[in-house]
PDB file of C-alpha atoms and ligand atoms in Angstrom:
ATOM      1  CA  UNK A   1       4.172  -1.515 -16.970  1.00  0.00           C
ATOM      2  CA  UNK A   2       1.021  -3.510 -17.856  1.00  0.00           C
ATOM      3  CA  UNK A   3       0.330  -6.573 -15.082  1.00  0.00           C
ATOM      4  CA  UNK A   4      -2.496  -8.621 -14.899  1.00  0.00           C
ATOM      5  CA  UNK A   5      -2.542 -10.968 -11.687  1.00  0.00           C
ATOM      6  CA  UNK A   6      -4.342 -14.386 -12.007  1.00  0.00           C
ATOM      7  CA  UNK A   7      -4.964 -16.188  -9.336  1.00  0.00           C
ATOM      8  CA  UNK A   8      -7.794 -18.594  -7.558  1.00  0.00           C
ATOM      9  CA  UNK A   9      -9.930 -16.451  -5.212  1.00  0.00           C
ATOM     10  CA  UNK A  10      -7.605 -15.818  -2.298  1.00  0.00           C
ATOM     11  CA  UNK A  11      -4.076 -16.328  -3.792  1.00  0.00           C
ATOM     12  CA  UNK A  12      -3.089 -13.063  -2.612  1.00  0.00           C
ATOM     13  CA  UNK A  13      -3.680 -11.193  -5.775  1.00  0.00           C
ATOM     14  CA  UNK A  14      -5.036  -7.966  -4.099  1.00  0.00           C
ATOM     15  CA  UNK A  15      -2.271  -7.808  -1.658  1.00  0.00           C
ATOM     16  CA  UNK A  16       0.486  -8.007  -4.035  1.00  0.00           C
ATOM     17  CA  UNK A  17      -1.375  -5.728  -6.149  1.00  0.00           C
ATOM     18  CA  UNK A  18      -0.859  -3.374  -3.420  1.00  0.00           C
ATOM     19  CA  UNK A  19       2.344  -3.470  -3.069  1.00  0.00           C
ATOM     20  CA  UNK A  20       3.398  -3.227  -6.450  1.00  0.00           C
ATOM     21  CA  UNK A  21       1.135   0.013  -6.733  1.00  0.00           C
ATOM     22  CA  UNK A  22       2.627   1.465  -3.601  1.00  0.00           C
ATOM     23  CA  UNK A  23       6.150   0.639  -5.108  1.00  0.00           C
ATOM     24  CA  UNK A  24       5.951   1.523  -8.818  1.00  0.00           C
ATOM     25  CA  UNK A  25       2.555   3.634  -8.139  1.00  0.00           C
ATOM     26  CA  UNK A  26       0.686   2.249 -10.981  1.00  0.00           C
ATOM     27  CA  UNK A  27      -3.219   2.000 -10.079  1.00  0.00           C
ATOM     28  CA  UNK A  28      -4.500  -1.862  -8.803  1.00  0.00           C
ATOM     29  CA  UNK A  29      -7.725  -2.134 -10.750  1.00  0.00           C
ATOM     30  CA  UNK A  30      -9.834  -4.737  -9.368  1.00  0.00           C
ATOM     31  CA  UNK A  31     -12.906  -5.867 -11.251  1.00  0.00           C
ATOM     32  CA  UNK A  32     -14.310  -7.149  -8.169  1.00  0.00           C
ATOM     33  CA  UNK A  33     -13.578  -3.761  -5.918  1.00  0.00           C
ATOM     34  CA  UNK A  34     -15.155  -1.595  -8.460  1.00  0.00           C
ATOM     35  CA  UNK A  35     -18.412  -3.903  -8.383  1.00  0.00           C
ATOM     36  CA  UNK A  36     -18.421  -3.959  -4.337  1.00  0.00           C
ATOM     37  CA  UNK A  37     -18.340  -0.174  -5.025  1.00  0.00           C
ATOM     38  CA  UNK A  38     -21.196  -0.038  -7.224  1.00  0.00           C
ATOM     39  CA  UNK A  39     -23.366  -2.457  -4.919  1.00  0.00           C
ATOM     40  CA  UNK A  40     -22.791  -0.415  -1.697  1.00  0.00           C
ATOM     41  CA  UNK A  41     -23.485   2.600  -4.050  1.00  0.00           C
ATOM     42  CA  UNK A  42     -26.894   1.110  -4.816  1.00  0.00           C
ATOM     43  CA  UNK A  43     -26.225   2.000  -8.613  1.00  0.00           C
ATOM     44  CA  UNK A  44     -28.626   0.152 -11.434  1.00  0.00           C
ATOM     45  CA  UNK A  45     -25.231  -2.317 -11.896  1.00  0.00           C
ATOM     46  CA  UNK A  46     -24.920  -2.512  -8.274  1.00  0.00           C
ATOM     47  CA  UNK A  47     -28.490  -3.850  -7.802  1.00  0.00           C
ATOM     48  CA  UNK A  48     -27.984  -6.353 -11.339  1.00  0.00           C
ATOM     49  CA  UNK A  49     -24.503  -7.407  -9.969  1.00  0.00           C
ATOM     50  CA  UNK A  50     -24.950  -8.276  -6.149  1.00  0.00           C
ATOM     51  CA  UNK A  51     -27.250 -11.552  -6.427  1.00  0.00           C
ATOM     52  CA  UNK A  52     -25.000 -13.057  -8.492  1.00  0.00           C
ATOM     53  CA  UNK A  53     -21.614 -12.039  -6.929  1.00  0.00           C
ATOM     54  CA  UNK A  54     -23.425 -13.134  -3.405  1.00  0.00           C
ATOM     55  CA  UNK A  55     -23.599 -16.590  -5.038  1.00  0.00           C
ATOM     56  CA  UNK A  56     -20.044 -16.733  -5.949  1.00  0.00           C
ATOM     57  CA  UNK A  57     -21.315 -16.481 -10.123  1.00  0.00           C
ATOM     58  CA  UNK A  58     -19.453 -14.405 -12.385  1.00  0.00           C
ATOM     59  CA  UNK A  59     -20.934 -10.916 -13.916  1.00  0.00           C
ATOM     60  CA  UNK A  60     -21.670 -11.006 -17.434  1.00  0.00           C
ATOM     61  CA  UNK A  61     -18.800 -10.874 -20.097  1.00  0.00           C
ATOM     62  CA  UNK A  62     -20.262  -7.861 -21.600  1.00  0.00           C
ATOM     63  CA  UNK A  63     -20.553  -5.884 -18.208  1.00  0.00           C
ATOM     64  CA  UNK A  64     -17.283  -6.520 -17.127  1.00  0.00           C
ATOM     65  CA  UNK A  65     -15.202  -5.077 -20.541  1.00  0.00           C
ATOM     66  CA  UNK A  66     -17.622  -2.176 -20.907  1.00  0.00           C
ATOM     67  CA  UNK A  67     -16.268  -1.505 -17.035  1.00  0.00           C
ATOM     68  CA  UNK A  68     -12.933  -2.107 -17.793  1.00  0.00           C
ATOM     69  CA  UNK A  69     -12.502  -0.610 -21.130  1.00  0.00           C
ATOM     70  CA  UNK A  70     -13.744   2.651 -19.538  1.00  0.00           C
ATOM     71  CA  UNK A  71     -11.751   2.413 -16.682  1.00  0.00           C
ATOM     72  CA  UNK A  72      -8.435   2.098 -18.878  1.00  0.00           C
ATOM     73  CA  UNK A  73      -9.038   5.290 -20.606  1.00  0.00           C
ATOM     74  CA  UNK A  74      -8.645   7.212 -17.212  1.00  0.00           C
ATOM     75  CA  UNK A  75      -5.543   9.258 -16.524  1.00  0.00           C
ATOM     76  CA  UNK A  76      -3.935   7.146 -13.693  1.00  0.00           C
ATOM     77  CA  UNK A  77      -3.974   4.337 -16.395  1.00  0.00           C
ATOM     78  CA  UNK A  78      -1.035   5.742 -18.420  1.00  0.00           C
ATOM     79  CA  UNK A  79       2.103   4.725 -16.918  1.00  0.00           C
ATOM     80  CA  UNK A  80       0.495   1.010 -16.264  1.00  0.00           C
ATOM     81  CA  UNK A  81      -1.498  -0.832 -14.437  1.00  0.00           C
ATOM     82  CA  UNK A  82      -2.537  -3.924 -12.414  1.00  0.00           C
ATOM     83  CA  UNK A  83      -5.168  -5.690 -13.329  1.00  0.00           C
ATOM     84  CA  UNK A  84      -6.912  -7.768 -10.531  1.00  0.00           C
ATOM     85  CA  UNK A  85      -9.640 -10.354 -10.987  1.00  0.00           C
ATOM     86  CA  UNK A  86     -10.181  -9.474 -14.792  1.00  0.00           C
ATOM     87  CA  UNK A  87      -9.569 -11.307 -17.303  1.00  0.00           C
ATOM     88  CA  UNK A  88     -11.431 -14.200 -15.287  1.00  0.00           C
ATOM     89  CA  UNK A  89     -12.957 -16.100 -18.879  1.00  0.00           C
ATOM     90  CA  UNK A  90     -11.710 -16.510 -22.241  1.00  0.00           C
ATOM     91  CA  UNK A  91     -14.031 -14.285 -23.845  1.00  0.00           C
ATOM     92  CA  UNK A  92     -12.710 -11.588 -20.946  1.00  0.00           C
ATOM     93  CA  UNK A  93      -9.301 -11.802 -22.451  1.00  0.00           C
ATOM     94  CA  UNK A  94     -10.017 -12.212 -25.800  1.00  0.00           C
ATOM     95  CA  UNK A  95     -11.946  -8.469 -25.541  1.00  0.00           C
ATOM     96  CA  UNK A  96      -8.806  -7.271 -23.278  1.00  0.00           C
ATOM     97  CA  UNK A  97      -6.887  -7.754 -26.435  1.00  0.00           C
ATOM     98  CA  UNK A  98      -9.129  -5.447 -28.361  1.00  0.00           C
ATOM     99  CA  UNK A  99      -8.550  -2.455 -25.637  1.00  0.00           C
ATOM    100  CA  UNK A 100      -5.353  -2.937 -25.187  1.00  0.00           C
ATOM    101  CA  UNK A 101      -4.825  -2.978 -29.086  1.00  0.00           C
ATOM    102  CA  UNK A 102      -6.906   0.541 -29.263  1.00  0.00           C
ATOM    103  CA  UNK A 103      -4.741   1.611 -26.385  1.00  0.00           C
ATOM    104  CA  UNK A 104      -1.538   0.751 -28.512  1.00  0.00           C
ATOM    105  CA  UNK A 105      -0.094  -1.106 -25.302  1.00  0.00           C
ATOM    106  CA  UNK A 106       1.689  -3.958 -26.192  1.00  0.00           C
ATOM    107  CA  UNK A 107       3.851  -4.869 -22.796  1.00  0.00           C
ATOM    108  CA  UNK A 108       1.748  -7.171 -21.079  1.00  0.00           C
ATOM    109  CA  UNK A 109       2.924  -9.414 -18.733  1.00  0.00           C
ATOM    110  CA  UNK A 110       0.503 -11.940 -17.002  1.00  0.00           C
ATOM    111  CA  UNK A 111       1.888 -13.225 -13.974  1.00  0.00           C
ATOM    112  CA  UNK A 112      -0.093 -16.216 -12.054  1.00  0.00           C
ATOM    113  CA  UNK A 113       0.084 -16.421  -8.115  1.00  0.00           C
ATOM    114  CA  UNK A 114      -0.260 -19.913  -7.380  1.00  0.00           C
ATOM    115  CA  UNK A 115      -1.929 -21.627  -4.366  1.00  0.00           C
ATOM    116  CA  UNK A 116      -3.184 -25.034  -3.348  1.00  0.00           C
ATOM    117  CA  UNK A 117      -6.809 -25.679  -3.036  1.00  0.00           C
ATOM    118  CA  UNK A 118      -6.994 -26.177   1.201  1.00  0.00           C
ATOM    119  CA  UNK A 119      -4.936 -23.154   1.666  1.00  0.00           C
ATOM    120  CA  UNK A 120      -6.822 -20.912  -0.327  1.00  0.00           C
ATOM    121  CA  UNK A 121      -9.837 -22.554   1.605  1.00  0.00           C
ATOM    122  CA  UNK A 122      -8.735 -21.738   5.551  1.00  0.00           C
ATOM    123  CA  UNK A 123      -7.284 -18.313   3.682  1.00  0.00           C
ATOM    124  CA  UNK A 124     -11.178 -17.032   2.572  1.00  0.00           C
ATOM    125  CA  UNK A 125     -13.055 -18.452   5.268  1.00  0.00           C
ATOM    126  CA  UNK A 126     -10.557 -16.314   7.745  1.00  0.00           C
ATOM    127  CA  UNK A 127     -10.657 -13.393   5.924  1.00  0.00           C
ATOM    128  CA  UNK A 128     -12.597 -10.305   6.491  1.00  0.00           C
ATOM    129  CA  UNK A 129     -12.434  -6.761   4.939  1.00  0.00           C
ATOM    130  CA  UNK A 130     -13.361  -3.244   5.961  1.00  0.00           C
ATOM    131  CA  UNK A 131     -16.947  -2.469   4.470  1.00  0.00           C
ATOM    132  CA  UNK A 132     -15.474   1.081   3.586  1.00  0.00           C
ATOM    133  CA  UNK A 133     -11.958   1.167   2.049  1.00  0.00           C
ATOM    134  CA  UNK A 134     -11.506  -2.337   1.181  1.00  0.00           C
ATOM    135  CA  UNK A 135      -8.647  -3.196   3.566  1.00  0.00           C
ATOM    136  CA  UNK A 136      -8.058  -6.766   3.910  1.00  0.00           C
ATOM    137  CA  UNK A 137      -7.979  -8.197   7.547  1.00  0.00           C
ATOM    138  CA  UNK A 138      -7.169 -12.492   8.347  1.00  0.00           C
ATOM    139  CA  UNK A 139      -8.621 -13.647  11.827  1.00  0.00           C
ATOM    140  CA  UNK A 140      -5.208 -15.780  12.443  1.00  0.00           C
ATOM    141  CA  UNK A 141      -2.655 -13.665  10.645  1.00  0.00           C
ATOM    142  CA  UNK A 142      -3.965  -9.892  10.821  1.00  0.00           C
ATOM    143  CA  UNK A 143      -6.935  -9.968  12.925  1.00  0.00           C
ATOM    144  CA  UNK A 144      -9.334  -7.109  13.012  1.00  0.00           C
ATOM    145  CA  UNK A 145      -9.315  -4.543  16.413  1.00  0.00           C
ATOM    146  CA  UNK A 146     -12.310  -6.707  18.660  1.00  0.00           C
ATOM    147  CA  UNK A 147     -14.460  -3.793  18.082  1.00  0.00           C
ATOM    148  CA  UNK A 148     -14.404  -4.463  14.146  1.00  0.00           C
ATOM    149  CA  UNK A 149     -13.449  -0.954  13.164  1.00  0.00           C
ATOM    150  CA  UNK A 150     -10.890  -0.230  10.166  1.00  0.00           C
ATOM    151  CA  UNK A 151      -7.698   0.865  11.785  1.00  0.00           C
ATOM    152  CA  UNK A 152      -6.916   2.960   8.456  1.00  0.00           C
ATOM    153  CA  UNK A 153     -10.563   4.649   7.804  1.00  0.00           C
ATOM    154  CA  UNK A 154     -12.577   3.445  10.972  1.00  0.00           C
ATOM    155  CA  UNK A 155     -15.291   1.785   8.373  1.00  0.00           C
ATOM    156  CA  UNK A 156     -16.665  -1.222   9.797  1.00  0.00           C
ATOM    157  CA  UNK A 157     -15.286  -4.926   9.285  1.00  0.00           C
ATOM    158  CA  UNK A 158     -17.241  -7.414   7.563  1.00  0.00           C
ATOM    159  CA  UNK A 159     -17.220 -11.248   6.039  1.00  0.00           C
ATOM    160  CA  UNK A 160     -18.029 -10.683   2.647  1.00  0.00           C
ATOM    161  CA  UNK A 161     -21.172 -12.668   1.653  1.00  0.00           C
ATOM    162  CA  UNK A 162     -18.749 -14.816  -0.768  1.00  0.00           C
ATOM    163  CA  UNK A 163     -16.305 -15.706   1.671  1.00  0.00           C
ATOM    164  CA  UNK A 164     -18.700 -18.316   2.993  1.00  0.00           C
ATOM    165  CA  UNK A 165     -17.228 -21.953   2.810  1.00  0.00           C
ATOM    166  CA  UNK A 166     -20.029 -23.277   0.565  1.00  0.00           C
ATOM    167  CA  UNK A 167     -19.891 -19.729  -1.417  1.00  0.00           C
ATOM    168  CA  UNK A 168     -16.016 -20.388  -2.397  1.00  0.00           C
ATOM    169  CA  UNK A 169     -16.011 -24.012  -2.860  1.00  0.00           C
ATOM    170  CA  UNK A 170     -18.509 -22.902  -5.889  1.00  0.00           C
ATOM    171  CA  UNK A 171     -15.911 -19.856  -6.330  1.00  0.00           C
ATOM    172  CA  UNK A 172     -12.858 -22.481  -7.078  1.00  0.00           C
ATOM    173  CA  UNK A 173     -14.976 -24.720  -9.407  1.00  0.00           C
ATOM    174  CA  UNK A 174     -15.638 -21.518 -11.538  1.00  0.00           C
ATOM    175  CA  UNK A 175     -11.869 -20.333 -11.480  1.00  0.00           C
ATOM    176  CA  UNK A 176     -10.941 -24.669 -12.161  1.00  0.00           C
ATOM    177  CA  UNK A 177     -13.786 -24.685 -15.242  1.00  0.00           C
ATOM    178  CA  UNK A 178     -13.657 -20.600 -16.670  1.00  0.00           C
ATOM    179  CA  UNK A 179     -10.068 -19.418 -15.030  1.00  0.00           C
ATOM    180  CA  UNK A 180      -7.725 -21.799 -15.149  1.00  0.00           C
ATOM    181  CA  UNK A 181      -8.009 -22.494 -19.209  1.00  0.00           C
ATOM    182  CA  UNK A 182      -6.009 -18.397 -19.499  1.00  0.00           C
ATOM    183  CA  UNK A 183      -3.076 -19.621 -18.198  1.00  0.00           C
ATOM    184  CA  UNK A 184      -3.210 -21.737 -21.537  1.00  0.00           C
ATOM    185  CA  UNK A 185      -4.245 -19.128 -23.488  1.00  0.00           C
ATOM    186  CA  UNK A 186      -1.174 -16.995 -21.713  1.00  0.00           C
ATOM    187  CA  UNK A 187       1.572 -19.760 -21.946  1.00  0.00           C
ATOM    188  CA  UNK A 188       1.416 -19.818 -25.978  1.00  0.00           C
ATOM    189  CA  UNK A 189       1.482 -16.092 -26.506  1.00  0.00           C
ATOM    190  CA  UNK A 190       4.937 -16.459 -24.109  1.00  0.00           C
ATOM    191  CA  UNK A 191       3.914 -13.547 -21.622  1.00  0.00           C
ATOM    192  CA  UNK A 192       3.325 -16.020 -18.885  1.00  0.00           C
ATOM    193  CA  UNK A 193       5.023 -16.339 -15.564  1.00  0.00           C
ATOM    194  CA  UNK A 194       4.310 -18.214 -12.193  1.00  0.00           C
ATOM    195  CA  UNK A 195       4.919 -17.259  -8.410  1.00  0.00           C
ATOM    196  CA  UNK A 196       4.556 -19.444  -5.710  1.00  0.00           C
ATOM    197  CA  UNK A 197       1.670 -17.693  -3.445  1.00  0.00           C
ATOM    198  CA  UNK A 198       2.756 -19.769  -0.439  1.00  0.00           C
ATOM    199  CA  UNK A 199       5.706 -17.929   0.447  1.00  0.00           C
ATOM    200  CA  UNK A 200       5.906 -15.276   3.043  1.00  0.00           C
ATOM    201  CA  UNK A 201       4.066 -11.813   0.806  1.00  0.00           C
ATOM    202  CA  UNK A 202       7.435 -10.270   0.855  1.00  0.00           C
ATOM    203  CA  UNK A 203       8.844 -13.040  -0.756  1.00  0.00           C
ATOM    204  CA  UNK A 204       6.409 -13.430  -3.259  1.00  0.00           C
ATOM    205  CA  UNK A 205       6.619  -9.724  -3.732  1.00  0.00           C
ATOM    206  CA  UNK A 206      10.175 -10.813  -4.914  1.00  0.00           C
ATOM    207  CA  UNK A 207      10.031 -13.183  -6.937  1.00  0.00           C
ATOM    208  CA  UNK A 208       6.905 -10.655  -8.889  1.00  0.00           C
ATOM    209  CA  UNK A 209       9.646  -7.661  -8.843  1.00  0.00           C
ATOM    210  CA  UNK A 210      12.233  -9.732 -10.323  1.00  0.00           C
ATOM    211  CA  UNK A 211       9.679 -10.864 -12.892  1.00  0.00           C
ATOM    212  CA  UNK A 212       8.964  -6.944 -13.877  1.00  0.00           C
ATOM    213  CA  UNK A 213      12.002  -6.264 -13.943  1.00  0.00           C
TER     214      UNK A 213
HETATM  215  P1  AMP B 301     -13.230 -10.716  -6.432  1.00  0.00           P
HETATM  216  O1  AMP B 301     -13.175  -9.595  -5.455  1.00  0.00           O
HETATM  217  O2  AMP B 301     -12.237 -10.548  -7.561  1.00  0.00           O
HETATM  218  O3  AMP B 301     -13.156 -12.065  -5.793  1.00  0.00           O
HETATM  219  O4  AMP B 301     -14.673 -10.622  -7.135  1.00  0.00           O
HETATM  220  C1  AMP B 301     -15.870 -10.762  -6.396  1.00  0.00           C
HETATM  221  C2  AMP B 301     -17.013 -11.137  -7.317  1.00  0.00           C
HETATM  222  O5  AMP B 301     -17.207 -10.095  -8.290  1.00  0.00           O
HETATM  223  C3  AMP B 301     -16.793 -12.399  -8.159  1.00  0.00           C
HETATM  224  O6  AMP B 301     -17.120 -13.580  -7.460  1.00  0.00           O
HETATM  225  C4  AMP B 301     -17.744 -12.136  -9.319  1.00  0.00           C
HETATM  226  O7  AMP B 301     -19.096 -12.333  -8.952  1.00  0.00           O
HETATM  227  C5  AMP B 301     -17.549 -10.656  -9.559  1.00  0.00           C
HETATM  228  N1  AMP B 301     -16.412 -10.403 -10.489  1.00  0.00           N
HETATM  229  C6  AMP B 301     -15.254  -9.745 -10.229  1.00  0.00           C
HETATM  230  N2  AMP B 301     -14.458  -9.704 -11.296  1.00  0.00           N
HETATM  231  C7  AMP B 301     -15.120 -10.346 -12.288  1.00  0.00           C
HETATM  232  C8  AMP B 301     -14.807 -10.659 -13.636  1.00  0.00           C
HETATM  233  N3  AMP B 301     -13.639 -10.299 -14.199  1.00  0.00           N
HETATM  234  N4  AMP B 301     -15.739 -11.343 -14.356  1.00  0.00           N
HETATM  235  C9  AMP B 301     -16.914 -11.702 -13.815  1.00  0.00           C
HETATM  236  N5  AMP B 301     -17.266 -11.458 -12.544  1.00  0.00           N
HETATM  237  C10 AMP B 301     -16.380 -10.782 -11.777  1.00  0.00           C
END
């Protein structure tokens, strides 16, 4: 099973990710997790990446498939996976093609959670996540413990520097001008499906499931 979820920043593409991992325990690889990783890691990409991911811009082309074309190769990759946040430009999925094509994996299915603008708005500038493990916390719908510890690793809770309103109106105008043309590029090659990402997460979850299956 070979996923990739597309989605405006905050459509709920990491949480469904999750679930579908937990359930068919394929591995969630998020573009944008293993670059938080490096930055808290203080590793050369780390340092290169975090300015520009602060500012809501995207990571080089070139970066980003030399990251993911390694990360495919692991072990965990080769009953499926989930990719989160990548592709994110044409050029991104143009050079998936390639890997997947050395990989001889030719199952793809690319299925789009789609939100409105406001929501996905009030969504990010509620959200928070645990500086340690990643978890995703929502001030109105899964608020953090008041002390802002992780109830799964007790790592602390954080606003990521891009969840600031200014930081993901600038976000959505790069998904609207280098995101938004794949589900184009998807729709002719006829792998392309759509899920309403307004629905309760189970249901979405649902309507994704019935999609794999
Ligand atoms: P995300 O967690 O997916 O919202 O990603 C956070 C940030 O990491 C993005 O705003 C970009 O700066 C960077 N990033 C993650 N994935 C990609 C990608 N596929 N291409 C370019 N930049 C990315």
């Amino acid at each position: 099973m070979h996923l990739i979820l597309l989605g405006a920043p905050g459509a709920g593409k990491g949480t469904q990710a999750k679930k579908i991992m937990e359930k068919y325990h394929i591995p969630q690889i998020s573009t944008g997790e293993i670059l938080r990783q490096h930055v808290s890691d203080k590793t050369e990409l780390g340092k290169k990446a975090k300015s520009t991911m602060d500012q809501g811009q995207l990571v080089s082309d070139g970066i980003i498939l030399e990251m993911v074309a390694d990360r495919l190769t692991h072990k965990d990759c080769r009953q499926g996976f989930i990719l989160d946040g990548f592709p994110r430009t044409i050029p991104q999925a143009k050079g998936l093609e390639h890997i997947l094509q050395n990989l001889h994996i030719k199952d793809l299915k690319v299925i789009e959670i789609h939100v409105d603008q406001e929501t996905i708005i009030k969504r990010l500038t509620s959200r928070r996540i645990c500086s340690n493990c990643g978890k995703d916390y929502n001030l109105n719908l899964n608020p953090p413990p008041p002390d802002n510890i992780c109830k799964v690793c007790g790592g602390k809770i954080i606003q990521r520097d891009d969840d600031k309103e200014e930081i993901i109106r600038k976000r959505l105008e790069i998904y609207k001008n280098q995101t938004k043309p794949l589900i184009e590029f998807y729709q002719q090659k006829g792998n392309f499906f759509r899920v309403d990402g307004e629905k309760e997460i189970g249901d979405i979850f649902s309507d994704i499931e019935n999609i794999i299956q």
